[in-house]
Amino acid sequence: MKVYKLGKVGNLLSTSLFHACARLDMFGLILVEPEDTYVSLGYFDNIQEILDLQRIKSLGIPVIRREIGGGTVLLAPGQVFYQLVIPKGLAPFRVEEAYRHFSKPVLETYRKLGLEVEYKPINDIVVKSNQRKISGQGAGDIHKAFVFVGNILLRFNTELMAEVLKVPNKDFVKKVLDENLTWVEREKEKAPDFWEVADILEFEFKKLLPLETCWDIPKEALELANKLKDELTSEEVLFEETGRKHRLIKIREGIFLRNKHMEVEGKKVSLSMIVEGQTVKFCRLNGLGLKDLEREIVGLAYDQESIKEVLEKRSLSFLMPLFWD
């Protein structure tokens, strides 16, 4: 199996290439940094519920849907991606065991960069001291391969991330992102370059797998990656009905956001809510002046019956779509 240390790549190759390698049974580890800025949807994500498509279009940001799990990701320069494509038999059978096992090289990489981090099941890596997420990961099967991908965040633009999400209060979402996400430059006041990070990742992954360095990616993989880019960015694939409802947006493991709006008698009303675990930790209703309702919602278990009971008691059942849909 090969290690492909490619540096910066454009044309959405930092997503399409690992799909091509999986289809070609080209097993190994791909290390890349995006040259472009774009959004990658998880396999089960519903694009119309997750993304602000009008804003994304105005910003000229492409969108691609990958064939593995994990959440919606904003890719951009300043992120080093590790993409492991291996025969299924080399991965632990249970998904959480696979995440835990293949997170070990990533944890060691962050530590060698001077950051004390820990694995947060099922697919996050967080800084120990502040519990901010510094790496998100995704995994799944493509063709005959088990694929495990994630990133080392050297820099990250939370303002742009808030812009691409389908939320009415983007300033609030940016604040929540800033409180729960972080990156190397923020923690250490400086960041290494791609090659330093890639060298460490290669060294650490070689402790788990028989890998050898290869500087050139085969031409057939690049050709297939470009074809797959067209497929994975097509409207047919992007707007495919996944059946998943996105009541909450995951910010990091255990922290979720709901930011919705609706019209009530011609007046726009919005909700900003943070759920930690299964409990509402923050609730803000704009446009109604119901501070007492906000206080009552905070501390509730976030489930349909609990919310419904509070709203019915106050004859406010018409607000249910704000909290649950």
PDB file of C-alpha atoms in Angstrom:
ATOM      1  CA  MET A   1       0.000   0.000   0.000  1.00  0.00           C
ATOM      2  CA  LYS A   2       1.209   3.468  -0.909  1.00  0.00           C
ATOM      3  CA  VAL A   3       1.380   6.855   0.789  1.00  0.00           C
ATOM      4  CA  TYR A   4       0.530   9.640  -1.676  1.00  0.00           C
ATOM      5  CA  LYS A   5       1.760  12.979  -0.299  1.00  0.00           C
ATOM      6  CA  LEU A   6       0.343  15.369  -2.868  1.00  0.00           C
ATOM      7  CA  GLY A   7       0.380  18.816  -1.256  1.00  0.00           C
ATOM      8  CA  LYS A   8      -2.193  21.317  -2.531  1.00  0.00           C
ATOM      9  CA  VAL A   9      -4.659  20.005  -5.099  1.00  0.00           C
ATOM     10  CA  GLY A  10      -7.499  21.805  -6.855  1.00  0.00           C
ATOM     11  CA  ASN A  11     -10.553  20.818  -8.914  1.00  0.00           C
ATOM     12  CA  LEU A  12     -12.141  19.171  -5.839  1.00  0.00           C
ATOM     13  CA  LEU A  13      -9.528  16.392  -6.018  1.00  0.00           C
ATOM     14  CA  SER A  14      -9.242  16.398  -2.244  1.00  0.00           C
ATOM     15  CA  THR A  15     -12.628  14.637  -2.241  1.00  0.00           C
ATOM     16  CA  SER A  16     -12.955  12.934  -5.634  1.00  0.00           C
ATOM     17  CA  LEU A  17      -9.520  11.266  -5.533  1.00  0.00           C
ATOM     18  CA  PHE A  18     -10.142   8.924  -2.608  1.00  0.00           C
ATOM     19  CA  HIS A  19     -13.358   7.795  -4.296  1.00  0.00           C
ATOM     20  CA  ALA A  20     -11.375   6.982  -7.437  1.00  0.00           C
ATOM     21  CA  CYS A  21      -8.711   5.083  -5.503  1.00  0.00           C
ATOM     22  CA  ALA A  22     -11.386   3.016  -3.747  1.00  0.00           C
ATOM     23  CA  ARG A  23     -13.035   2.085  -7.042  1.00  0.00           C
ATOM     24  CA  LEU A  24      -9.685   1.095  -8.559  1.00  0.00           C
ATOM     25  CA  ASP A  25      -8.636  -1.000  -5.533  1.00  0.00           C
ATOM     26  CA  MET A  26      -5.708   1.400  -5.198  1.00  0.00           C
ATOM     27  CA  PHE A  27      -5.137   0.993  -1.472  1.00  0.00           C
ATOM     28  CA  GLY A  28      -3.097   3.332   0.675  1.00  0.00           C
ATOM     29  CA  LEU A  29      -3.018   6.721   2.405  1.00  0.00           C
ATOM     30  CA  ILE A  30      -3.656  10.002   0.582  1.00  0.00           C
ATOM     31  CA  LEU A  31      -2.407  13.234   2.180  1.00  0.00           C
ATOM     32  CA  VAL A  32      -3.675  16.444   0.566  1.00  0.00           C
ATOM     33  CA  GLU A  33      -4.495  20.093   1.194  1.00  0.00           C
ATOM     34  CA  PRO A  34      -7.386  21.690  -0.734  1.00  0.00           C
ATOM     35  CA  GLU A  35      -6.370  24.481  -3.058  1.00  0.00           C
ATOM     36  CA  ASP A  36     -10.007  25.469  -3.490  1.00  0.00           C
ATOM     37  CA  THR A  37     -12.804  26.311  -1.057  1.00  0.00           C
ATOM     38  CA  TYR A  38     -15.908  24.132  -1.265  1.00  0.00           C
ATOM     39  CA  VAL A  39     -18.519  22.229   0.743  1.00  0.00           C
ATOM     40  CA  SER A  40     -18.555  18.446   1.107  1.00  0.00           C
ATOM     41  CA  LEU A  41     -21.894  16.880   2.053  1.00  0.00           C
ATOM     42  CA  GLY A  42     -21.963  13.676   4.049  1.00  0.00           C
ATOM     43  CA  TYR A  43     -23.591  10.664   2.415  1.00  0.00           C
ATOM     44  CA  PHE A  44     -26.857  11.046   4.354  1.00  0.00           C
ATOM     45  CA  ASP A  45     -27.071  14.851   4.413  1.00  0.00           C
ATOM     46  CA  ASN A  46     -30.105  16.581   2.903  1.00  0.00           C
ATOM     47  CA  ILE A  47     -28.704  19.508   0.944  1.00  0.00           C
ATOM     48  CA  GLN A  48     -31.883  21.585   1.060  1.00  0.00           C
ATOM     49  CA  GLU A  49     -32.149  21.320   4.840  1.00  0.00           C
ATOM     50  CA  ILE A  50     -28.463  21.833   5.615  1.00  0.00           C
ATOM     51  CA  LEU A  51     -27.144  24.433   3.157  1.00  0.00           C
ATOM     52  CA  ASP A  52     -28.069  28.001   2.239  1.00  0.00           C
ATOM     53  CA  LEU A  53     -28.008  27.345  -1.488  1.00  0.00           C
ATOM     54  CA  GLN A  54     -28.700  30.939  -2.513  1.00  0.00           C
ATOM     55  CA  ARG A  55     -25.815  32.240  -0.390  1.00  0.00           C
ATOM     56  CA  ILE A  56     -23.474  29.487  -1.610  1.00  0.00           C
ATOM     57  CA  LYS A  57     -24.291  30.364  -5.220  1.00  0.00           C
ATOM     58  CA  SER A  58     -23.597  34.052  -4.616  1.00  0.00           C
ATOM     59  CA  LEU A  59     -20.232  33.161  -3.062  1.00  0.00           C
ATOM     60  CA  GLY A  60     -19.345  30.872  -5.960  1.00  0.00           C
ATOM     61  CA  ILE A  61     -18.643  27.914  -3.654  1.00  0.00           C
ATOM     62  CA  PRO A  62     -18.964  24.424  -5.219  1.00  0.00           C
ATOM     63  CA  VAL A  63     -20.708  21.566  -3.408  1.00  0.00           C
ATOM     64  CA  ILE A  64     -19.870  17.857  -3.665  1.00  0.00           C
ATOM     65  CA  ARG A  65     -21.486  14.833  -2.007  1.00  0.00           C
ATOM     66  CA  ARG A  66     -19.124  12.151  -0.747  1.00  0.00           C
ATOM     67  CA  GLU A  67     -20.056   8.492  -0.430  1.00  0.00           C
ATOM     68  CA  ILE A  68     -19.128   8.085   3.232  1.00  0.00           C
ATOM     69  CA  GLY A  69     -20.607   9.337   6.479  1.00  0.00           C
ATOM     70  CA  GLY A  70     -19.746  12.256   8.711  1.00  0.00           C
ATOM     71  CA  GLY A  71     -21.249  15.715   8.642  1.00  0.00           C
ATOM     72  CA  THR A  72     -21.163  18.591   6.201  1.00  0.00           C
ATOM     73  CA  VAL A  73     -17.624  19.994   5.915  1.00  0.00           C
ATOM     74  CA  LEU A  74     -16.197  23.264   4.614  1.00  0.00           C
ATOM     75  CA  LEU A  75     -12.904  22.502   2.878  1.00  0.00           C
ATOM     76  CA  ALA A  76     -10.317  25.200   2.246  1.00  0.00           C
ATOM     77  CA  PRO A  77      -6.579  25.875   2.214  1.00  0.00           C
ATOM     78  CA  GLY A  78      -5.122  25.458   5.700  1.00  0.00           C
ATOM     79  CA  GLN A  79      -6.562  21.961   6.202  1.00  0.00           C
ATOM     80  CA  VAL A  80      -4.492  18.796   5.835  1.00  0.00           C
ATOM     81  CA  PHE A  81      -6.625  15.789   4.911  1.00  0.00           C
ATOM     82  CA  TYR A  82      -5.696  12.185   5.636  1.00  0.00           C
ATOM     83  CA  GLN A  83      -7.654   9.657   3.563  1.00  0.00           C
ATOM     84  CA  LEU A  84      -7.100   5.996   4.274  1.00  0.00           C
ATOM     85  CA  VAL A  85      -8.318   3.562   1.592  1.00  0.00           C
ATOM     86  CA  ILE A  86      -7.738  -0.042   2.651  1.00  0.00           C
ATOM     87  CA  PRO A  87      -9.213  -3.518   2.078  1.00  0.00           C
ATOM     88  CA  LYS A  88     -12.253  -4.017   4.315  1.00  0.00           C
ATOM     89  CA  GLY A  89     -10.578  -6.939   6.050  1.00  0.00           C
ATOM     90  CA  LEU A  90      -7.910  -4.644   7.527  1.00  0.00           C
ATOM     91  CA  ALA A  91     -10.449  -2.525   9.419  1.00  0.00           C
ATOM     92  CA  PRO A  92     -12.099  -3.472  12.726  1.00  0.00           C
ATOM     93  CA  PHE A  93     -15.610  -4.818  12.153  1.00  0.00           C
ATOM     94  CA  ARG A  94     -17.381  -2.421  14.554  1.00  0.00           C
ATOM     95  CA  VAL A  95     -17.529   1.179  13.310  1.00  0.00           C
ATOM     96  CA  GLU A  96     -16.589   2.773  16.628  1.00  0.00           C
ATOM     97  CA  GLU A  97     -13.610   0.443  16.983  1.00  0.00           C
ATOM     98  CA  ALA A  98     -12.464   1.474  13.503  1.00  0.00           C
ATOM     99  CA  TYR A  99     -12.737   5.163  14.359  1.00  0.00           C
ATOM    100  CA  ARG A 100     -10.877   4.668  17.638  1.00  0.00           C
ATOM    101  CA  HIS A 101      -8.151   2.552  16.024  1.00  0.00           C
ATOM    102  CA  PHE A 102      -7.430   4.837  13.076  1.00  0.00           C
ATOM    103  CA  SER A 103      -7.648   7.989  15.204  1.00  0.00           C
ATOM    104  CA  LYS A 104      -4.457   6.958  17.039  1.00  0.00           C
ATOM    105  CA  PRO A 105      -2.044   8.323  14.391  1.00  0.00           C
ATOM    106  CA  VAL A 106      -4.029  11.565  14.272  1.00  0.00           C
ATOM    107  CA  LEU A 107      -3.897  11.993  18.047  1.00  0.00           C
ATOM    108  CA  GLU A 108      -0.128  11.475  17.977  1.00  0.00           C
ATOM    109  CA  THR A 109       0.235  13.968  15.136  1.00  0.00           C
ATOM    110  CA  TYR A 110      -1.534  16.683  17.106  1.00  0.00           C
ATOM    111  CA  ARG A 111       0.610  15.893  20.141  1.00  0.00           C
ATOM    112  CA  LYS A 112       3.779  16.258  18.078  1.00  0.00           C
ATOM    113  CA  LEU A 113       2.429  19.636  16.966  1.00  0.00           C
ATOM    114  CA  GLY A 114       2.247  20.604  20.637  1.00  0.00           C
ATOM    115  CA  LEU A 115      -1.460  20.044  21.294  1.00  0.00           C
ATOM    116  CA  GLU A 116      -2.881  17.677  23.898  1.00  0.00           C
ATOM    117  CA  VAL A 117      -5.979  16.157  22.351  1.00  0.00           C
ATOM    118  CA  GLU A 118      -8.324  13.222  22.904  1.00  0.00           C
ATOM    119  CA  TYR A 119     -10.690  11.055  20.899  1.00  0.00           C
ATOM    120  CA  LYS A 120     -14.382  11.837  21.404  1.00  0.00           C
ATOM    121  CA  PRO A 121     -16.603   8.977  20.197  1.00  0.00           C
ATOM    122  CA  ILE A 122     -17.724   8.486  17.626  1.00  0.00           C
ATOM    123  CA  ASN A 123     -15.842  10.660  15.159  1.00  0.00           C
ATOM    124  CA  ASP A 124     -14.367  13.793  16.772  1.00  0.00           C
ATOM    125  CA  ILE A 125     -10.990  14.786  18.151  1.00  0.00           C
ATOM    126  CA  VAL A 126     -11.029  17.586  20.722  1.00  0.00           C
ATOM    127  CA  VAL A 127      -8.477  19.672  22.607  1.00  0.00           C
ATOM    128  CA  LYS A 128      -8.320  18.352  26.170  1.00  0.00           C
ATOM    129  CA  SER A 129      -8.129  21.710  27.948  1.00  0.00           C
ATOM    130  CA  ASN A 130     -11.185  23.338  26.360  1.00  0.00           C
ATOM    131  CA  GLN A 131     -13.011  20.419  24.671  1.00  0.00           C
ATOM    132  CA  ARG A 132     -13.173  22.306  21.387  1.00  0.00           C
ATOM    133  CA  LYS A 133     -13.349  20.101  18.306  1.00  0.00           C
ATOM    134  CA  ILE A 134     -10.191  20.266  16.199  1.00  0.00           C
ATOM    135  CA  SER A 135     -10.795  17.375  13.824  1.00  0.00           C
ATOM    136  CA  GLY A 136     -13.864  15.739  12.340  1.00  0.00           C
ATOM    137  CA  GLN A 137     -13.744  12.342  10.692  1.00  0.00           C
ATOM    138  CA  GLY A 138     -15.886  10.176   8.448  1.00  0.00           C
ATOM    139  CA  ALA A 139     -15.808   6.551   7.374  1.00  0.00           C
ATOM    140  CA  GLY A 140     -17.631   4.044   5.219  1.00  0.00           C
ATOM    141  CA  ASP A 141     -17.346   1.407   2.529  1.00  0.00           C
ATOM    142  CA  ILE A 142     -16.749   2.300  -1.121  1.00  0.00           C
ATOM    143  CA  HIS A 143     -16.579  -0.627  -3.548  1.00  0.00           C
ATOM    144  CA  LYS A 144     -14.251  -3.186  -1.897  1.00  0.00           C
ATOM    145  CA  ALA A 145     -12.555  -0.626   0.349  1.00  0.00           C
ATOM    146  CA  PHE A 146     -12.985   0.701   3.852  1.00  0.00           C
ATOM    147  CA  VAL A 147     -12.396   4.452   3.707  1.00  0.00           C
ATOM    148  CA  PHE A 148     -11.463   6.605   6.717  1.00  0.00           C
ATOM    149  CA  VAL A 149     -10.990  10.355   6.235  1.00  0.00           C
ATOM    150  CA  GLY A 150     -10.400  13.370   8.421  1.00  0.00           C
ATOM    151  CA  ASN A 151      -8.495  16.620   8.698  1.00  0.00           C
ATOM    152  CA  ILE A 152      -5.822  18.417  10.661  1.00  0.00           C
ATOM    153  CA  LEU A 153      -7.203  21.934  11.003  1.00  0.00           C
ATOM    154  CA  LEU A 154      -4.346  24.401  10.734  1.00  0.00           C
ATOM    155  CA  ARG A 155      -6.769  27.274  10.078  1.00  0.00           C
ATOM    156  CA  PHE A 156     -10.559  27.481   9.805  1.00  0.00           C
ATOM    157  CA  ASN A 157     -13.058  30.177   8.788  1.00  0.00           C
ATOM    158  CA  THR A 158     -16.064  29.953  11.136  1.00  0.00           C
ATOM    159  CA  GLU A 159     -17.663  33.022   9.566  1.00  0.00           C
ATOM    160  CA  LEU A 160     -17.757  31.362   6.144  1.00  0.00           C
ATOM    161  CA  MET A 161     -19.019  28.116   7.683  1.00  0.00           C
ATOM    162  CA  ALA A 162     -21.931  30.015   9.241  1.00  0.00           C
ATOM    163  CA  GLU A 163     -22.621  31.673   5.888  1.00  0.00           C
ATOM    164  CA  VAL A 164     -23.041  28.381   4.016  1.00  0.00           C
ATOM    165  CA  LEU A 165     -25.392  26.812   6.582  1.00  0.00           C
ATOM    166  CA  LYS A 166     -29.159  27.224   6.203  1.00  0.00           C
ATOM    167  CA  VAL A 167     -29.763  29.238   9.361  1.00  0.00           C
ATOM    168  CA  PRO A 168     -31.530  32.603   9.867  1.00  0.00           C
ATOM    169  CA  ASN A 169     -29.124  33.993  12.490  1.00  0.00           C
ATOM    170  CA  LYS A 170     -25.648  33.541  11.058  1.00  0.00           C
ATOM    171  CA  ASP A 171     -23.966  35.740  13.707  1.00  0.00           C
ATOM    172  CA  PHE A 172     -25.310  33.480  16.454  1.00  0.00           C
ATOM    173  CA  VAL A 173     -24.149  30.375  14.601  1.00  0.00           C
ATOM    174  CA  LYS A 174     -20.655  31.861  14.157  1.00  0.00           C
ATOM    175  CA  LYS A 175     -20.527  32.505  17.908  1.00  0.00           C
ATOM    176  CA  VAL A 176     -21.489  28.888  18.635  1.00  0.00           C
ATOM    177  CA  LEU A 177     -18.891  27.637  16.148  1.00  0.00           C
ATOM    178  CA  ASP A 178     -16.199  29.823  17.729  1.00  0.00           C
ATOM    179  CA  GLU A 179     -17.057  28.442  21.164  1.00  0.00           C
ATOM    180  CA  ASN A 180     -16.935  24.807  20.074  1.00  0.00           C
ATOM    181  CA  LEU A 181     -14.386  24.550  17.246  1.00  0.00           C
ATOM    182  CA  THR A 182     -10.696  25.361  17.125  1.00  0.00           C
ATOM    183  CA  TRP A 183      -7.598  24.959  14.962  1.00  0.00           C
ATOM    184  CA  VAL A 184      -3.832  24.762  15.371  1.00  0.00           C
ATOM    185  CA  GLU A 185      -3.107  28.417  14.616  1.00  0.00           C
ATOM    186  CA  ARG A 186      -5.681  29.527  17.169  1.00  0.00           C
ATOM    187  CA  GLU A 187      -4.276  27.257  19.884  1.00  0.00           C
ATOM    188  CA  LYS A 188      -0.564  27.766  19.169  1.00  0.00           C
ATOM    189  CA  GLU A 189      -0.566  31.230  17.521  1.00  0.00           C
ATOM    190  CA  LYS A 190       1.246  29.730  14.546  1.00  0.00           C
ATOM    191  CA  ALA A 191       0.764  26.763  12.240  1.00  0.00           C
ATOM    192  CA  PRO A 192       3.134  24.399  10.440  1.00  0.00           C
ATOM    193  CA  ASP A 193       2.964  23.878   6.683  1.00  0.00           C
ATOM    194  CA  PHE A 194       1.438  20.918   4.864  1.00  0.00           C
ATOM    195  CA  TRP A 195       4.696  19.008   4.488  1.00  0.00           C
ATOM    196  CA  GLU A 196       5.555  19.045   8.175  1.00  0.00           C
ATOM    197  CA  VAL A 197       2.109  17.729   9.089  1.00  0.00           C
ATOM    198  CA  ALA A 198       2.099  15.171   6.262  1.00  0.00           C
ATOM    199  CA  ASP A 199       5.475  13.775   7.360  1.00  0.00           C
ATOM    200  CA  ILE A 200       4.171  13.210  10.893  1.00  0.00           C
ATOM    201  CA  LEU A 201       0.930  11.627   9.689  1.00  0.00           C
ATOM    202  CA  GLU A 202       2.860   9.295   7.393  1.00  0.00           C
ATOM    203  CA  PHE A 203       5.192   8.244  10.216  1.00  0.00           C
ATOM    204  CA  GLU A 204       2.304   7.573  12.606  1.00  0.00           C
ATOM    205  CA  PHE A 205       0.079   5.684  10.125  1.00  0.00           C
ATOM    206  CA  LYS A 206       3.042   3.468   9.221  1.00  0.00           C
ATOM    207  CA  LYS A 207       2.913   2.167  12.797  1.00  0.00           C
ATOM    208  CA  LEU A 208      -0.484   0.646  11.975  1.00  0.00           C
ATOM    209  CA  LEU A 209      -0.164  -0.393   8.337  1.00  0.00           C
ATOM    210  CA  PRO A 210       2.492  -1.532   5.825  1.00  0.00           C
ATOM    211  CA  LEU A 211       2.786   1.687   3.823  1.00  0.00           C
ATOM    212  CA  GLU A 212       5.486   2.956   1.468  1.00  0.00           C
ATOM    213  CA  THR A 213       5.900   6.459   0.068  1.00  0.00           C
ATOM    214  CA  CYS A 214       4.926   7.147  -3.557  1.00  0.00           C
ATOM    215  CA  TRP A 215       5.092  10.701  -4.882  1.00  0.00           C
ATOM    216  CA  ASP A 216       3.049  10.325  -8.065  1.00  0.00           C
ATOM    217  CA  ILE A 217      -0.596   9.351  -8.258  1.00  0.00           C
ATOM    218  CA  PRO A 218      -1.359   7.021 -11.215  1.00  0.00           C
ATOM    219  CA  LYS A 219      -2.873   8.707 -14.254  1.00  0.00           C
ATOM    220  CA  GLU A 220      -5.900   6.398 -14.262  1.00  0.00           C
ATOM    221  CA  ALA A 221      -6.798   7.525 -10.725  1.00  0.00           C
ATOM    222  CA  LEU A 222      -6.676  11.195 -11.725  1.00  0.00           C
ATOM    223  CA  GLU A 223      -8.786  10.557 -14.820  1.00  0.00           C
ATOM    224  CA  LEU A 224     -11.426   8.661 -12.841  1.00  0.00           C
ATOM    225  CA  ALA A 225     -11.388  11.313 -10.091  1.00  0.00           C
ATOM    226  CA  ASN A 226     -12.254  14.010 -12.624  1.00  0.00           C
ATOM    227  CA  LYS A 227     -15.139  11.907 -13.977  1.00  0.00           C
ATOM    228  CA  LEU A 228     -16.383  11.242 -10.453  1.00  0.00           C
ATOM    229  CA  LYS A 229     -16.252  14.945  -9.636  1.00  0.00           C
ATOM    230  CA  ASP A 230     -18.821  15.560 -12.365  1.00  0.00           C
ATOM    231  CA  GLU A 231     -20.999  12.775 -10.964  1.00  0.00           C
ATOM    232  CA  LEU A 232     -20.708  13.772  -7.296  1.00  0.00           C
ATOM    233  CA  THR A 233     -21.460  17.446  -8.036  1.00  0.00           C
ATOM    234  CA  SER A 234     -24.429  16.712 -10.316  1.00  0.00           C
ATOM    235  CA  GLU A 235     -27.895  17.860  -9.255  1.00  0.00           C
ATOM    236  CA  GLU A 236     -29.080  14.259  -9.365  1.00  0.00           C
ATOM    237  CA  VAL A 237     -26.575  13.242  -6.671  1.00  0.00           C
ATOM    238  CA  LEU A 238     -26.631  16.459  -4.605  1.00  0.00           C
ATOM    239  CA  PHE A 239     -30.427  16.577  -4.356  1.00  0.00           C
ATOM    240  CA  GLU A 240     -30.904  12.860  -3.842  1.00  0.00           C
ATOM    241  CA  GLU A 241     -33.538  12.190  -1.169  1.00  0.00           C
ATOM    242  CA  THR A 242     -31.741  10.654   1.803  1.00  0.00           C
ATOM    243  CA  GLY A 243     -34.711  10.246   4.136  1.00  0.00           C
ATOM    244  CA  ARG A 244     -32.862  11.962   6.970  1.00  0.00           C
ATOM    245  CA  LYS A 245     -34.408  14.858   8.900  1.00  0.00           C
ATOM    246  CA  HIS A 246     -31.928  17.408  10.218  1.00  0.00           C
ATOM    247  CA  ARG A 247     -33.656  18.724  13.310  1.00  0.00           C
ATOM    248  CA  LEU A 248     -30.300  19.629  14.793  1.00  0.00           C
ATOM    249  CA  ILE A 249     -26.950  20.579  13.290  1.00  0.00           C
ATOM    250  CA  LYS A 250     -24.031  18.849  14.981  1.00  0.00           C
ATOM    251  CA  ILE A 251     -21.359  21.332  16.050  1.00  0.00           C
ATOM    252  CA  ARG A 252     -19.196  18.800  17.836  1.00  0.00           C
ATOM    253  CA  GLU A 253     -19.813  15.505  19.611  1.00  0.00           C
ATOM    254  CA  GLY A 254     -22.555  16.161  22.193  1.00  0.00           C
ATOM    255  CA  ILE A 255     -23.282  19.767  21.140  1.00  0.00           C
ATOM    256  CA  PHE A 256     -26.073  20.465  18.662  1.00  0.00           C
ATOM    257  CA  LEU A 257     -27.683  23.595  17.248  1.00  0.00           C
ATOM    258  CA  ARG A 258     -31.191  24.397  16.077  1.00  0.00           C
ATOM    259  CA  ASN A 259     -31.608  27.715  14.289  1.00  0.00           C
ATOM    260  CA  LYS A 260     -34.996  28.010  12.553  1.00  0.00           C
ATOM    261  CA  HIS A 261     -37.527  30.626  11.499  1.00  0.00           C
ATOM    262  CA  MET A 262     -41.202  30.745  10.514  1.00  0.00           C
ATOM    263  CA  GLU A 263     -43.870  33.335   9.839  1.00  0.00           C
ATOM    264  CA  VAL A 264     -46.624  34.011  12.389  1.00  0.00           C
ATOM    265  CA  GLU A 265     -49.390  36.293  11.121  1.00  0.00           C
ATOM    266  CA  GLY A 266     -47.025  37.792   8.572  1.00  0.00           C
ATOM    267  CA  LYS A 267     -44.287  38.365  11.147  1.00  0.00           C
ATOM    268  CA  LYS A 268     -40.967  36.509  11.049  1.00  0.00           C
ATOM    269  CA  VAL A 269     -40.171  34.597  14.232  1.00  0.00           C
ATOM    270  CA  SER A 270     -36.904  32.755  14.814  1.00  0.00           C
ATOM    271  CA  LEU A 271     -35.468  30.278  17.300  1.00  0.00           C
ATOM    272  CA  SER A 272     -31.826  29.848  18.326  1.00  0.00           C
ATOM    273  CA  MET A 273     -31.298  26.836  20.573  1.00  0.00           C
ATOM    274  CA  ILE A 274     -28.340  24.799  21.810  1.00  0.00           C
ATOM    275  CA  VAL A 275     -28.820  21.180  22.871  1.00  0.00           C
ATOM    276  CA  GLU A 276     -26.124  19.467  24.916  1.00  0.00           C
ATOM    277  CA  GLY A 277     -26.522  15.716  25.008  1.00  0.00           C
ATOM    278  CA  GLN A 278     -30.302  15.446  25.143  1.00  0.00           C
ATOM    279  CA  THR A 279     -30.918  18.620  27.164  1.00  0.00           C
ATOM    280  CA  VAL A 280     -31.760  22.165  26.013  1.00  0.00           C
ATOM    281  CA  LYS A 281     -29.001  24.437  27.353  1.00  0.00           C
ATOM    282  CA  PHE A 282     -29.899  27.692  25.581  1.00  0.00           C
ATOM    283  CA  CYS A 283     -33.094  29.020  24.013  1.00  0.00           C
ATOM    284  CA  ARG A 284     -33.721  32.380  22.379  1.00  0.00           C
ATOM    285  CA  LEU A 285     -36.984  33.283  20.624  1.00  0.00           C
ATOM    286  CA  ASN A 286     -36.875  36.444  18.529  1.00  0.00           C
ATOM    287  CA  GLY A 287     -39.996  38.305  17.481  1.00  0.00           C
ATOM    288  CA  LEU A 288     -42.368  37.083  20.208  1.00  0.00           C
ATOM    289  CA  GLY A 289     -41.243  38.596  23.513  1.00  0.00           C
ATOM    290  CA  LEU A 290     -41.684  35.281  25.344  1.00  0.00           C
ATOM    291  CA  LYS A 291     -38.778  35.378  27.806  1.00  0.00           C
ATOM    292  CA  ASP A 292     -40.691  33.225  30.298  1.00  0.00           C
ATOM    293  CA  LEU A 293     -41.137  30.527  27.626  1.00  0.00           C
ATOM    294  CA  GLU A 294     -37.399  30.626  26.901  1.00  0.00           C
ATOM    295  CA  ARG A 295     -36.664  30.023  30.582  1.00  0.00           C
ATOM    296  CA  GLU A 296     -39.114  27.119  30.694  1.00  0.00           C
ATOM    297  CA  ILE A 297     -37.621  25.443  27.629  1.00  0.00           C
ATOM    298  CA  VAL A 298     -34.063  25.583  29.029  1.00  0.00           C
ATOM    299  CA  GLY A 299     -33.397  22.406  31.011  1.00  0.00           C
ATOM    300  CA  LEU A 300     -36.003  20.328  29.165  1.00  0.00           C
ATOM    301  CA  ALA A 301     -35.128  17.054  27.526  1.00  0.00           C
ATOM    302  CA  TYR A 302     -35.091  17.710  23.804  1.00  0.00           C
ATOM    303  CA  ASP A 303     -37.799  15.358  22.631  1.00  0.00           C
ATOM    304  CA  GLN A 304     -41.095  15.887  20.863  1.00  0.00           C
ATOM    305  CA  GLU A 305     -43.362  15.151  23.818  1.00  0.00           C
ATOM    306  CA  SER A 306     -41.549  17.438  26.272  1.00  0.00           C
ATOM    307  CA  ILE A 307     -41.601  20.396  23.876  1.00  0.00           C
ATOM    308  CA  LYS A 308     -45.199  19.708  22.846  1.00  0.00           C
ATOM    309  CA  GLU A 309     -46.381  19.612  26.466  1.00  0.00           C
ATOM    310  CA  VAL A 310     -44.897  23.028  27.276  1.00  0.00           C
ATOM    311  CA  LEU A 311     -46.295  24.656  24.146  1.00  0.00           C
ATOM    312  CA  GLU A 312     -49.772  23.154  24.577  1.00  0.00           C
ATOM    313  CA  LYS A 313     -49.921  24.353  28.174  1.00  0.00           C
ATOM    314  CA  ARG A 314     -49.423  27.898  26.906  1.00  0.00           C
ATOM    315  CA  SER A 315     -51.692  27.496  23.847  1.00  0.00           C
ATOM    316  CA  LEU A 316     -48.659  27.952  21.610  1.00  0.00           C
ATOM    317  CA  SER A 317     -48.834  24.676  19.692  1.00  0.00           C
ATOM    318  CA  PHE A 318     -48.540  26.625  16.420  1.00  0.00           C
ATOM    319  CA  LEU A 319     -44.866  27.214  17.329  1.00  0.00           C
ATOM    320  CA  MET A 320     -44.046  23.501  17.238  1.00  0.00           C
ATOM    321  CA  PRO A 321     -42.439  23.675  13.758  1.00  0.00           C
ATOM    322  CA  LEU A 322     -39.843  26.039  15.224  1.00  0.00           C
ATOM    323  CA  PHE A 323     -38.737  23.407  17.735  1.00  0.00           C
ATOM    324  CA  TRP A 324     -39.486  20.143  15.949  1.00  0.00           C
ATOM    325  CA  ASP A 325     -40.230  19.163  12.364  1.00  0.00           C
TER     326      ASP A 325
END
